[in-house]
Each structure stands twice: as C-alpha cells, then as structure tokens.
mmCIF file of C-alpha atoms in Angstrom:
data_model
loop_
_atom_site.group_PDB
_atom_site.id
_atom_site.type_symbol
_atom_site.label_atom_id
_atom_site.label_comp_id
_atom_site.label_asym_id
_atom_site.label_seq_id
_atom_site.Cartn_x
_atom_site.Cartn_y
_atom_site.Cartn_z
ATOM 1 C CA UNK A 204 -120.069 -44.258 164.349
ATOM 2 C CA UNK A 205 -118.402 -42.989 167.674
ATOM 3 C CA UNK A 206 -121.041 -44.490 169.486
ATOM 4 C CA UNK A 207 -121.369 -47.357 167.969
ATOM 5 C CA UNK A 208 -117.345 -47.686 168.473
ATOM 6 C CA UNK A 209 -118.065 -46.691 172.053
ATOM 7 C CA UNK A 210 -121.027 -49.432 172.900
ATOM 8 C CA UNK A 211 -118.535 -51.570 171.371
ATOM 9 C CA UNK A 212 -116.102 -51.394 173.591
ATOM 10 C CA UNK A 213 -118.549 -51.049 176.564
ATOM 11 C CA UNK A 214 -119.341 -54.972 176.010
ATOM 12 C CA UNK A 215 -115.623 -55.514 175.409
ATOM 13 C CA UNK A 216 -114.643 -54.418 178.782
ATOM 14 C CA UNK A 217 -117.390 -56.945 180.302
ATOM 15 C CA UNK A 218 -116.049 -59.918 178.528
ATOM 16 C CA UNK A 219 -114.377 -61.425 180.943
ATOM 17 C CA UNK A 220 -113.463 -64.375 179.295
ATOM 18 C CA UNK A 221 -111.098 -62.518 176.734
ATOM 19 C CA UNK A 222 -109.287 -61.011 179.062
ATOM 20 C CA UNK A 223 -108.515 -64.122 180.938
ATOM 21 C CA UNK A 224 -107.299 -65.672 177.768
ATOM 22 C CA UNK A 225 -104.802 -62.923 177.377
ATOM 23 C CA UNK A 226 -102.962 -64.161 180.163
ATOM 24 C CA UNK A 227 -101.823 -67.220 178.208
ATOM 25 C CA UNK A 228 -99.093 -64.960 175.752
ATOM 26 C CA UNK A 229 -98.578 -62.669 178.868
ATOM 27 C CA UNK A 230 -97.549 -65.861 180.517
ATOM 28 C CA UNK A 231 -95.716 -67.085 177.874
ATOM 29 C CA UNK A 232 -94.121 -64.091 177.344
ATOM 30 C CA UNK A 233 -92.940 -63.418 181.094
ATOM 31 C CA UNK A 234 -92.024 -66.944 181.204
ATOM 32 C CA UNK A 235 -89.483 -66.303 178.558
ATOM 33 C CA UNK A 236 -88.337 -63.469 179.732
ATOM 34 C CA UNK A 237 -87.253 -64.629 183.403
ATOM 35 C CA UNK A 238 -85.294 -67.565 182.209
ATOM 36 C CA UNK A 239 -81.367 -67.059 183.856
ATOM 37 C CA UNK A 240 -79.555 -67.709 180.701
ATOM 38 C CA UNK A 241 -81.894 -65.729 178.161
ATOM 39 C CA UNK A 242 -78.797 -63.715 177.282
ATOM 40 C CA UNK A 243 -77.262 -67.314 176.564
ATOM 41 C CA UNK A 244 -79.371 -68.606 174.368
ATOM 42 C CA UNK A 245 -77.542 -68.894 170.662
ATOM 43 C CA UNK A 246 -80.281 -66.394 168.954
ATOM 44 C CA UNK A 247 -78.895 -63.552 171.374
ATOM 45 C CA UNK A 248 -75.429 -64.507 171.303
ATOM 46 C CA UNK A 249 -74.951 -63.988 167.626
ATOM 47 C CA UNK A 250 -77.595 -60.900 167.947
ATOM 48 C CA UNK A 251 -77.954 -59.380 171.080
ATOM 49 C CA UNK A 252 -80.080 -56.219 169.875
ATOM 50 C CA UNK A 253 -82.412 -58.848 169.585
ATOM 51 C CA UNK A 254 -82.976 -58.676 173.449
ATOM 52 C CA UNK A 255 -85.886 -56.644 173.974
ATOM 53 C CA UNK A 256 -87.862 -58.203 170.908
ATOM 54 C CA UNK A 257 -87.246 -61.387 171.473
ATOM 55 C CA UNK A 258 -90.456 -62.706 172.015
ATOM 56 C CA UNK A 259 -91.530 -62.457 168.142
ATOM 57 C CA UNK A 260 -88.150 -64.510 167.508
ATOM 58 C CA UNK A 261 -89.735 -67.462 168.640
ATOM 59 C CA UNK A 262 -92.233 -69.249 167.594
ATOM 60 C CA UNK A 263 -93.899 -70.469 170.784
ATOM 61 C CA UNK A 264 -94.651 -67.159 171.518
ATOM 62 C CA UNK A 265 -96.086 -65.833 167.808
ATOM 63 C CA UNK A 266 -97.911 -68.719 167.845
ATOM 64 C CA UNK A 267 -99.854 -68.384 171.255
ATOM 65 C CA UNK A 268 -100.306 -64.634 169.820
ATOM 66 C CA UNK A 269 -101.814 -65.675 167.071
ATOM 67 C CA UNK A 270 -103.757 -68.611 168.636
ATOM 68 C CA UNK A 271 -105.565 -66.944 171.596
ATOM 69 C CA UNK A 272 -106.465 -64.005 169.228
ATOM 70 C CA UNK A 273 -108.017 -65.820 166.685
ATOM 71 C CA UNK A 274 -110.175 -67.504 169.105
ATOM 72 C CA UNK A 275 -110.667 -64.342 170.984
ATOM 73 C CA UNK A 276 -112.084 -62.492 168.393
ATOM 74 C CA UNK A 277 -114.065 -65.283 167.650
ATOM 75 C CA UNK A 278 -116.110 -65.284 170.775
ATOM 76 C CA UNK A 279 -116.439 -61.329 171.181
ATOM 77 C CA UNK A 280 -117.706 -60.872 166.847
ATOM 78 C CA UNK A 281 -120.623 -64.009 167.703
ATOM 79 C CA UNK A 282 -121.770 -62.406 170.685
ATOM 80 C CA UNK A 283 -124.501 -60.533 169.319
ATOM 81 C CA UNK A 284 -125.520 -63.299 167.487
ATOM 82 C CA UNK A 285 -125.779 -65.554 170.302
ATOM 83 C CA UNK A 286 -127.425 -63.269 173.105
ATOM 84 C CA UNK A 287 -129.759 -61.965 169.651
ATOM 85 C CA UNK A 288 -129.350 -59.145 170.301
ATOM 86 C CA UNK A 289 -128.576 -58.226 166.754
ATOM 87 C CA UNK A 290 -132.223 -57.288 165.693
ATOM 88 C CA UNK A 291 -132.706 -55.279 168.559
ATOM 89 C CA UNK A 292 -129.193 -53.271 167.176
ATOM 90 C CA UNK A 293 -130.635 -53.282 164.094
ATOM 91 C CA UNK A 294 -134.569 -51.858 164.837
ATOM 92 C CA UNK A 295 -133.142 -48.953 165.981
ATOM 93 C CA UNK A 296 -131.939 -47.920 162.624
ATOM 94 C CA UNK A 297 -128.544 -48.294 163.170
ATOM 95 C CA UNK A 298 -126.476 -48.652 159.619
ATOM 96 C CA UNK A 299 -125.186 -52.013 158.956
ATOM 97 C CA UNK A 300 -122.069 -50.659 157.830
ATOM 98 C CA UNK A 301 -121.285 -48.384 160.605
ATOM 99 C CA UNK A 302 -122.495 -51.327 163.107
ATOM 100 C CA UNK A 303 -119.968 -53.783 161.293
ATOM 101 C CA UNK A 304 -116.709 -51.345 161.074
ATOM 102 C CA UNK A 305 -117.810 -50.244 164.471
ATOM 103 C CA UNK A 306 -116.996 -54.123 165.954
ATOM 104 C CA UNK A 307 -114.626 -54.462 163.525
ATOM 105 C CA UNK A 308 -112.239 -51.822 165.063
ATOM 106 C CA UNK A 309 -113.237 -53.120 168.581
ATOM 107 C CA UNK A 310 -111.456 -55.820 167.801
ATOM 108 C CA UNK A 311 -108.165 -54.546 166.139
ATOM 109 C CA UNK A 312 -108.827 -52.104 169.566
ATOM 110 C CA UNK A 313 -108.528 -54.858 171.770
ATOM 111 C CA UNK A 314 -105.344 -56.554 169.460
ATOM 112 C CA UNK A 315 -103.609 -53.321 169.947
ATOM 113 C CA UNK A 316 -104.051 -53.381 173.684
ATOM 114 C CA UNK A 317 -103.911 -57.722 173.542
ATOM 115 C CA UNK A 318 -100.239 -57.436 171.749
ATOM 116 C CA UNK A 319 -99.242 -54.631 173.204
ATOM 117 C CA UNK A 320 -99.675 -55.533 176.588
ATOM 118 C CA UNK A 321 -97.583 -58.695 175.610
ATOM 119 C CA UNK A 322 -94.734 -56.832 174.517
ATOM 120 C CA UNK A 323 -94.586 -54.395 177.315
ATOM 121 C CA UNK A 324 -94.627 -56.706 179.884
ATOM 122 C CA UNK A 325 -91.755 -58.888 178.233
ATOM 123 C CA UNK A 326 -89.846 -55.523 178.177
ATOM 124 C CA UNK A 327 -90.699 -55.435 181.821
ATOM 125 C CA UNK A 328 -89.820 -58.720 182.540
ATOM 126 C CA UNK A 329 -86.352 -58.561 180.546
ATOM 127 C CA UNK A 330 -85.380 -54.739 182.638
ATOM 128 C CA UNK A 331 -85.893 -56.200 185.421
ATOM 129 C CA UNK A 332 -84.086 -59.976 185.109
ATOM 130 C CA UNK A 333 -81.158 -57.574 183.845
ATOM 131 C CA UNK A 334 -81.103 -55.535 186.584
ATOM 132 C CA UNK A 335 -80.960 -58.442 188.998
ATOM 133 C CA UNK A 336 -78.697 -60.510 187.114
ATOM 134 C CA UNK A 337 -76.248 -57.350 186.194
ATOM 135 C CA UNK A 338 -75.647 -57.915 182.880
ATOM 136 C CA UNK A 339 -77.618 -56.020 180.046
ATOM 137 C CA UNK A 340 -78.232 -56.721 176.377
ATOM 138 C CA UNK A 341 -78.414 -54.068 173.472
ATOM 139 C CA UNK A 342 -81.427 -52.293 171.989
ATOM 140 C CA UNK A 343 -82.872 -53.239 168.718
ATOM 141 C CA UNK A 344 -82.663 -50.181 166.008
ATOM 142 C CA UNK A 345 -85.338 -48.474 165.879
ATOM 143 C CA UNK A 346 -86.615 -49.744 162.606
ATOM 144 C CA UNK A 347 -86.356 -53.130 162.888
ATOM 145 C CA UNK A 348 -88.560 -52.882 166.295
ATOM 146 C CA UNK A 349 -91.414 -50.611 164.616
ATOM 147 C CA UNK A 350 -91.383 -52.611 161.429
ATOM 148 C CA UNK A 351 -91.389 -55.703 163.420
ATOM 149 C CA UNK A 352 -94.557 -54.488 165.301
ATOM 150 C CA UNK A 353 -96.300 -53.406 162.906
ATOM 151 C CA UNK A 354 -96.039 -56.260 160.441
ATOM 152 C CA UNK A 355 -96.442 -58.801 163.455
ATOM 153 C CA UNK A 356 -99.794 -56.507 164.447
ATOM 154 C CA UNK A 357 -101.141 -55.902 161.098
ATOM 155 C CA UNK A 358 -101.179 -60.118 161.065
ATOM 156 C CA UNK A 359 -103.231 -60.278 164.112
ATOM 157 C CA UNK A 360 -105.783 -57.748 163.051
ATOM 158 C CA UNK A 361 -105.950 -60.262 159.708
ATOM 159 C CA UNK A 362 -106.663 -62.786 162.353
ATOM 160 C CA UNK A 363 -109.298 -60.341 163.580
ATOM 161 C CA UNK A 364 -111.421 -59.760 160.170
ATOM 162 C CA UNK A 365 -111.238 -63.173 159.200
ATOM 163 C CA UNK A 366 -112.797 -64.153 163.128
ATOM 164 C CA UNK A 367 -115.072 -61.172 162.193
ATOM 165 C CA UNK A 368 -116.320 -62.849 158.409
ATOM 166 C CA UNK A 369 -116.958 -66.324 160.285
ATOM 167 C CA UNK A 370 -118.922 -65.206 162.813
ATOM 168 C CA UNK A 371 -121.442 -63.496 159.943
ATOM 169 C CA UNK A 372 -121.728 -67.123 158.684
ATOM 170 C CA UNK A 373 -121.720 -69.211 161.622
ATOM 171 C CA UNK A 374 -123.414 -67.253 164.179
ATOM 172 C CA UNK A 375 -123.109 -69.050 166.991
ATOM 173 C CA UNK A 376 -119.967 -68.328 169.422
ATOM 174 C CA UNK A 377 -119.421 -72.172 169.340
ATOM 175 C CA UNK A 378 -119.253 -73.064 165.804
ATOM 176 C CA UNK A 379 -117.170 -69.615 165.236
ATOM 177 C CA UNK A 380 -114.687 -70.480 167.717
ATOM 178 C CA UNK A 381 -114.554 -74.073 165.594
ATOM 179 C CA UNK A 382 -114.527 -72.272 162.544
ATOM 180 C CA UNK A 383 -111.402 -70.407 163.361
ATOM 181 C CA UNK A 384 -109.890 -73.389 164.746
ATOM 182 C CA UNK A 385 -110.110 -75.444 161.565
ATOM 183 C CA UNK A 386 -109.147 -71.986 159.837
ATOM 184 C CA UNK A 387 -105.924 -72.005 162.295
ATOM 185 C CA UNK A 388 -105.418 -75.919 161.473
ATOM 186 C CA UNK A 389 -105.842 -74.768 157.528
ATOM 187 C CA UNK A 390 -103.017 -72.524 157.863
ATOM 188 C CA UNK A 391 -100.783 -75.095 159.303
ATOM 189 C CA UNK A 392 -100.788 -77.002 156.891
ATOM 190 C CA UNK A 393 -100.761 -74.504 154.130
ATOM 191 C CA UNK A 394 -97.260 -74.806 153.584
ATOM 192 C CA UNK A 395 -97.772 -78.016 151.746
ATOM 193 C CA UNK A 396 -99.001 -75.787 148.757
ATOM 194 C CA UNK A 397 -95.261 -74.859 148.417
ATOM 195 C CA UNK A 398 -94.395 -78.641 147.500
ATOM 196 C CA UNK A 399 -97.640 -78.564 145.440
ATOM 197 C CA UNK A 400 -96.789 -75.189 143.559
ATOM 198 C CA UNK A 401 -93.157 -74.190 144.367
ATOM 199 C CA UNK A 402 -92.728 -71.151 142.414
ATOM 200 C CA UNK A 403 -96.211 -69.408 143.749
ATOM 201 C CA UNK A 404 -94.846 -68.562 147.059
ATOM 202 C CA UNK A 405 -98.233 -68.998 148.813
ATOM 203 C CA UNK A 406 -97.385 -68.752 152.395
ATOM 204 C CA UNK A 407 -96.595 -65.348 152.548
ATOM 205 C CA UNK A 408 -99.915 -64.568 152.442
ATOM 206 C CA UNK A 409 -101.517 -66.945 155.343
ATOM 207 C CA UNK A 410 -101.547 -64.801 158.809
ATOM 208 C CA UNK A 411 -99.987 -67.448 160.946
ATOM 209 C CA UNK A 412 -97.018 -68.709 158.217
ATOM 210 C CA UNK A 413 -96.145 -65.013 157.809
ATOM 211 C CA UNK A 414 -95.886 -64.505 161.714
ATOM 212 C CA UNK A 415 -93.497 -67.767 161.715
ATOM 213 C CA UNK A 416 -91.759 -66.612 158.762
ATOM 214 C CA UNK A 417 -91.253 -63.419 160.467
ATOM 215 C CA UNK A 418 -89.375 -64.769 163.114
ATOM 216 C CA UNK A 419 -86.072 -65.790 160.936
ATOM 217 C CA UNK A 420 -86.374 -62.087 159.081
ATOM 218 C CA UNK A 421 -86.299 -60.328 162.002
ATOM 219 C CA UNK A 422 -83.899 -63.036 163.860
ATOM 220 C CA UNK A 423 -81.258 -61.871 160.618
ATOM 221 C CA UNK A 424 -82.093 -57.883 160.807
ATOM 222 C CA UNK A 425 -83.901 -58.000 157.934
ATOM 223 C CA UNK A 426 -87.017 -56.502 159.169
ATOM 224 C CA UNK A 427 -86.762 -53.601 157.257
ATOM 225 C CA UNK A 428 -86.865 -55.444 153.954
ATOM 226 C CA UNK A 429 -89.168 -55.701 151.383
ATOM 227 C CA UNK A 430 -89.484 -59.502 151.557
ATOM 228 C CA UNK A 431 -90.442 -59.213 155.102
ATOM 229 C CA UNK A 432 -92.613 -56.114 154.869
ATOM 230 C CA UNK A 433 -94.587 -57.740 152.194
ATOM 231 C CA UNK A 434 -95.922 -59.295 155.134
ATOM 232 C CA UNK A 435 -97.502 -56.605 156.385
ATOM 233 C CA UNK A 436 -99.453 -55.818 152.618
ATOM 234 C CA UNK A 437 -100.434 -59.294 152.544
ATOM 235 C CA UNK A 438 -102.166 -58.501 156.119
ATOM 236 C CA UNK A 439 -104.051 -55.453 154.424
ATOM 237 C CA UNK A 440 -105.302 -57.498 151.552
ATOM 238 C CA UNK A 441 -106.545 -60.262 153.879
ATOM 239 C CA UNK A 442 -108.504 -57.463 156.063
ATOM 240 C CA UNK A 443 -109.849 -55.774 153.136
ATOM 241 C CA UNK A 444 -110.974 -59.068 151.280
ATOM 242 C CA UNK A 445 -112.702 -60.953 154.664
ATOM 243 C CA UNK A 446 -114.081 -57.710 155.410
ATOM 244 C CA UNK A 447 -115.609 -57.064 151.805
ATOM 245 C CA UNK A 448 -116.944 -60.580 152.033
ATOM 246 C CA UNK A 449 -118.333 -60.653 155.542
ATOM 247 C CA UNK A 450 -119.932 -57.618 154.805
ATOM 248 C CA UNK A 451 -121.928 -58.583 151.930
ATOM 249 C CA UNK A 452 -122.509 -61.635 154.004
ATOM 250 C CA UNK A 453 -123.820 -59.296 156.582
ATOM 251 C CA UNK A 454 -125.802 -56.935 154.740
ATOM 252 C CA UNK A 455 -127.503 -60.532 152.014
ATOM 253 C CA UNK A 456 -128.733 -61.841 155.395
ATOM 254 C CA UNK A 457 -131.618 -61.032 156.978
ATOM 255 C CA UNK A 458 -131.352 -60.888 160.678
ATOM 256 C CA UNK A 459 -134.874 -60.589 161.605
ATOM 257 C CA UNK A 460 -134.817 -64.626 160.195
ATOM 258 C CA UNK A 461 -131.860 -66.111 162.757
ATOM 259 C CA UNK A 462 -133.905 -67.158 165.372
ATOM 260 C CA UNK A 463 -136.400 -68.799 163.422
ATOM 261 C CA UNK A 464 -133.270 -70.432 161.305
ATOM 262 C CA UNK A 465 -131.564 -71.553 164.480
#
C-alpha cells in the first residue's frame, strides 16, 4: 500500500496540468485579499474575526475551490485509463483494492495541499496588505477556523471520490472531465428539489450547496454548530458511498477488455 501511495504521488508531481489549474483559487484568493478596502467590506465590518477566513465567506472563492478540484481530480483518476496503463498495474499482481485507495488518497493528498495552499497564501496576502495599509483585523476563534476547514475540506475530498467513481465508468480523461462537469451543473441546480420536497432538506447533502451554505454559517459564527457540521458527515457519507460504488465498478470490470471496448 505505501508504494502504491508512493507511485501515486510520483505521477502526481508530473502532472503539470493540475498544478497550473491551482493557480485559478490561488488567484482568486490573492486577488481578494489585496483589495484596499477588504476591511470595509460590510461582512467584516459587522465581523471582523472573520478577516483571516474570509475567503470561504464568499462564494466566488468556494466555488472556484470546488470547481477546479472537481475537474482536477477528474483528469489525474482517468489517467491510467487513458495512457492504459491500467493492465500493466494490474499484471503485476497488484490488489485492486490497495491500487484504488492508493489513488484515492492521492487525491484527497493533493486537496489537502490544493486547499491548503489557498488558504495560506490568502493569510499571506491579508498580513501583508495589513502591514502596509496599518490597520489590522481580529483573529477568528480557534474553533470556528478548524471547524470551518475541515467541513469546507472534507467537501472537496467528496468532490474527489465522486471524480474518482466517474472515471471507473467513463474512462477516458475527456468524458470524465464532462462527467464531472454535468455532475457540477447537477448540483446547481439541486436546490430546486427544496421547492419540489420542502421538508426533505436535500441540499445539505450535495458537495457544492453545502460549501455555499457554509459560507452564511460561518459568516454568523455558527461554525461550530451542529447544523453546519452536519456538513462535514454528509461529506463522509458521500466518500464512503462513491467509493463503495466505484469500487465494485472497479473490481465487475475487466480491464484486460478496455482497449478492445474503446
């Protein structure tokens, strides 16, 4: 499994084309950080310990998160697939399930370092806007900040295993990448189930609507609550249920048969 994990993120660190796309919430981000009259804005005003978090209180930035991700993890989980190199993986002996946790926790690797590299350089950005302007905002408690990490990660690593499930079906990086478009598109519009079925509360459980959602809980301090950290088990039933189905997926099909499939 170590190895496996370690091959893994051997071909993470040569695609290039991830880490390029990272640069579009680090962007975003730094952009947002910089502006004069942050500090100004009416969020901060009425909270300031909001300062150094205030990336996830928008939703611009959750949603470029969320977006590049998605896509992201898209590209690296069908890469296999595409070069076919997956029977080669596979011939060796290598267990399927090992080989699929093994690229599944490449992936929530590279979210950890993808969203954490976000927030640290809007930190950056905000320390050092401060420091020029002279005027500095307050901190965020410490719970609200670790709750609102966690719950905003553990929705990008749902992002991640459901990227991970399509790519098992569609193969291809193409069609994945489509896949988790329309899946992105899907959970736009998922919020019409609430004027479908009002009293099932639905949208809690979609990765991108929670992330949204997110940003007026932890814009009111109430990241600490059990309405918003709800969030965060609805993330761990999402991972465990795409996971369990790509899985099976994964282990039903034979991949000694793609290339004379595709």
């Amino acid at each position: 499994m170590k190895t496996l994990f370690s091959a893994e993120l051997y071909k993470l660190k040569r695609i290039k084309i991830v880490w390029i796309a990272a640069l579009v919430p680090f962007l975003t981000g730094a952009a947002l950080a910089l502006q004069k009259g942050y500090l100004q804005e009416p969020l901060l005003l009425d909270r300031p310990s909001l300062n150094y978090i205030g990336l996830l209180c928008y939703i611009p930035g959750v949603r470029s998160l969320a977006i590049v991700l998605i896509l992201a993890a898209a590209y690296m989980a069908s890469q296999d697939f595409e070069e076919r190199t997956i029977q080669n993986i596979l011939s060796k002996g290598v267990d399927r399930r090992f080989y699929y946790c093994s690229r599944l926790m490449a992936q929530f690797f590279y979210a950890a370092l993808f969203f954490g590299g976000t927030m640290l350089l809007f930190v950056l950005c905000r320390l050092y806007r401060q420091q020029e302007q002279g005027v500095f905002g307050s901190l965020t408690p410490a719970g609200e900040f670790f709750a609102a990490l966690l719950v905003s990660y553990l929705q990008l690593c749902a992002h991640c295993s459901i990227s991970n499930m399509l790519s098992i079906f569609m193969k291809k990086q193409s069609t994945s990448m489509v896949a988790a478009f329309v899946w992105l598109v899907a959970e736009l519009v998922s919020p019409i189930l609430e004027t479908l079925f009002p009293r099932m509360d639905l949208t809690w459980f979609v990765p991108l609507i929670a992330l949204e959602n997110g940003v007026g809980y932890i814009s009111r301090g109430m990241a600490v609550s059990f309405t918003y950290l709800r969030c965060g088990l609805s993330a761990l039933v999402i991972i465990f249920l795409t996971s369990a189905i790509g899985y099976w997926k994964f282990c039903c099909t034979d991949q000694t048969m793609i290339e004379e499939e595709e």
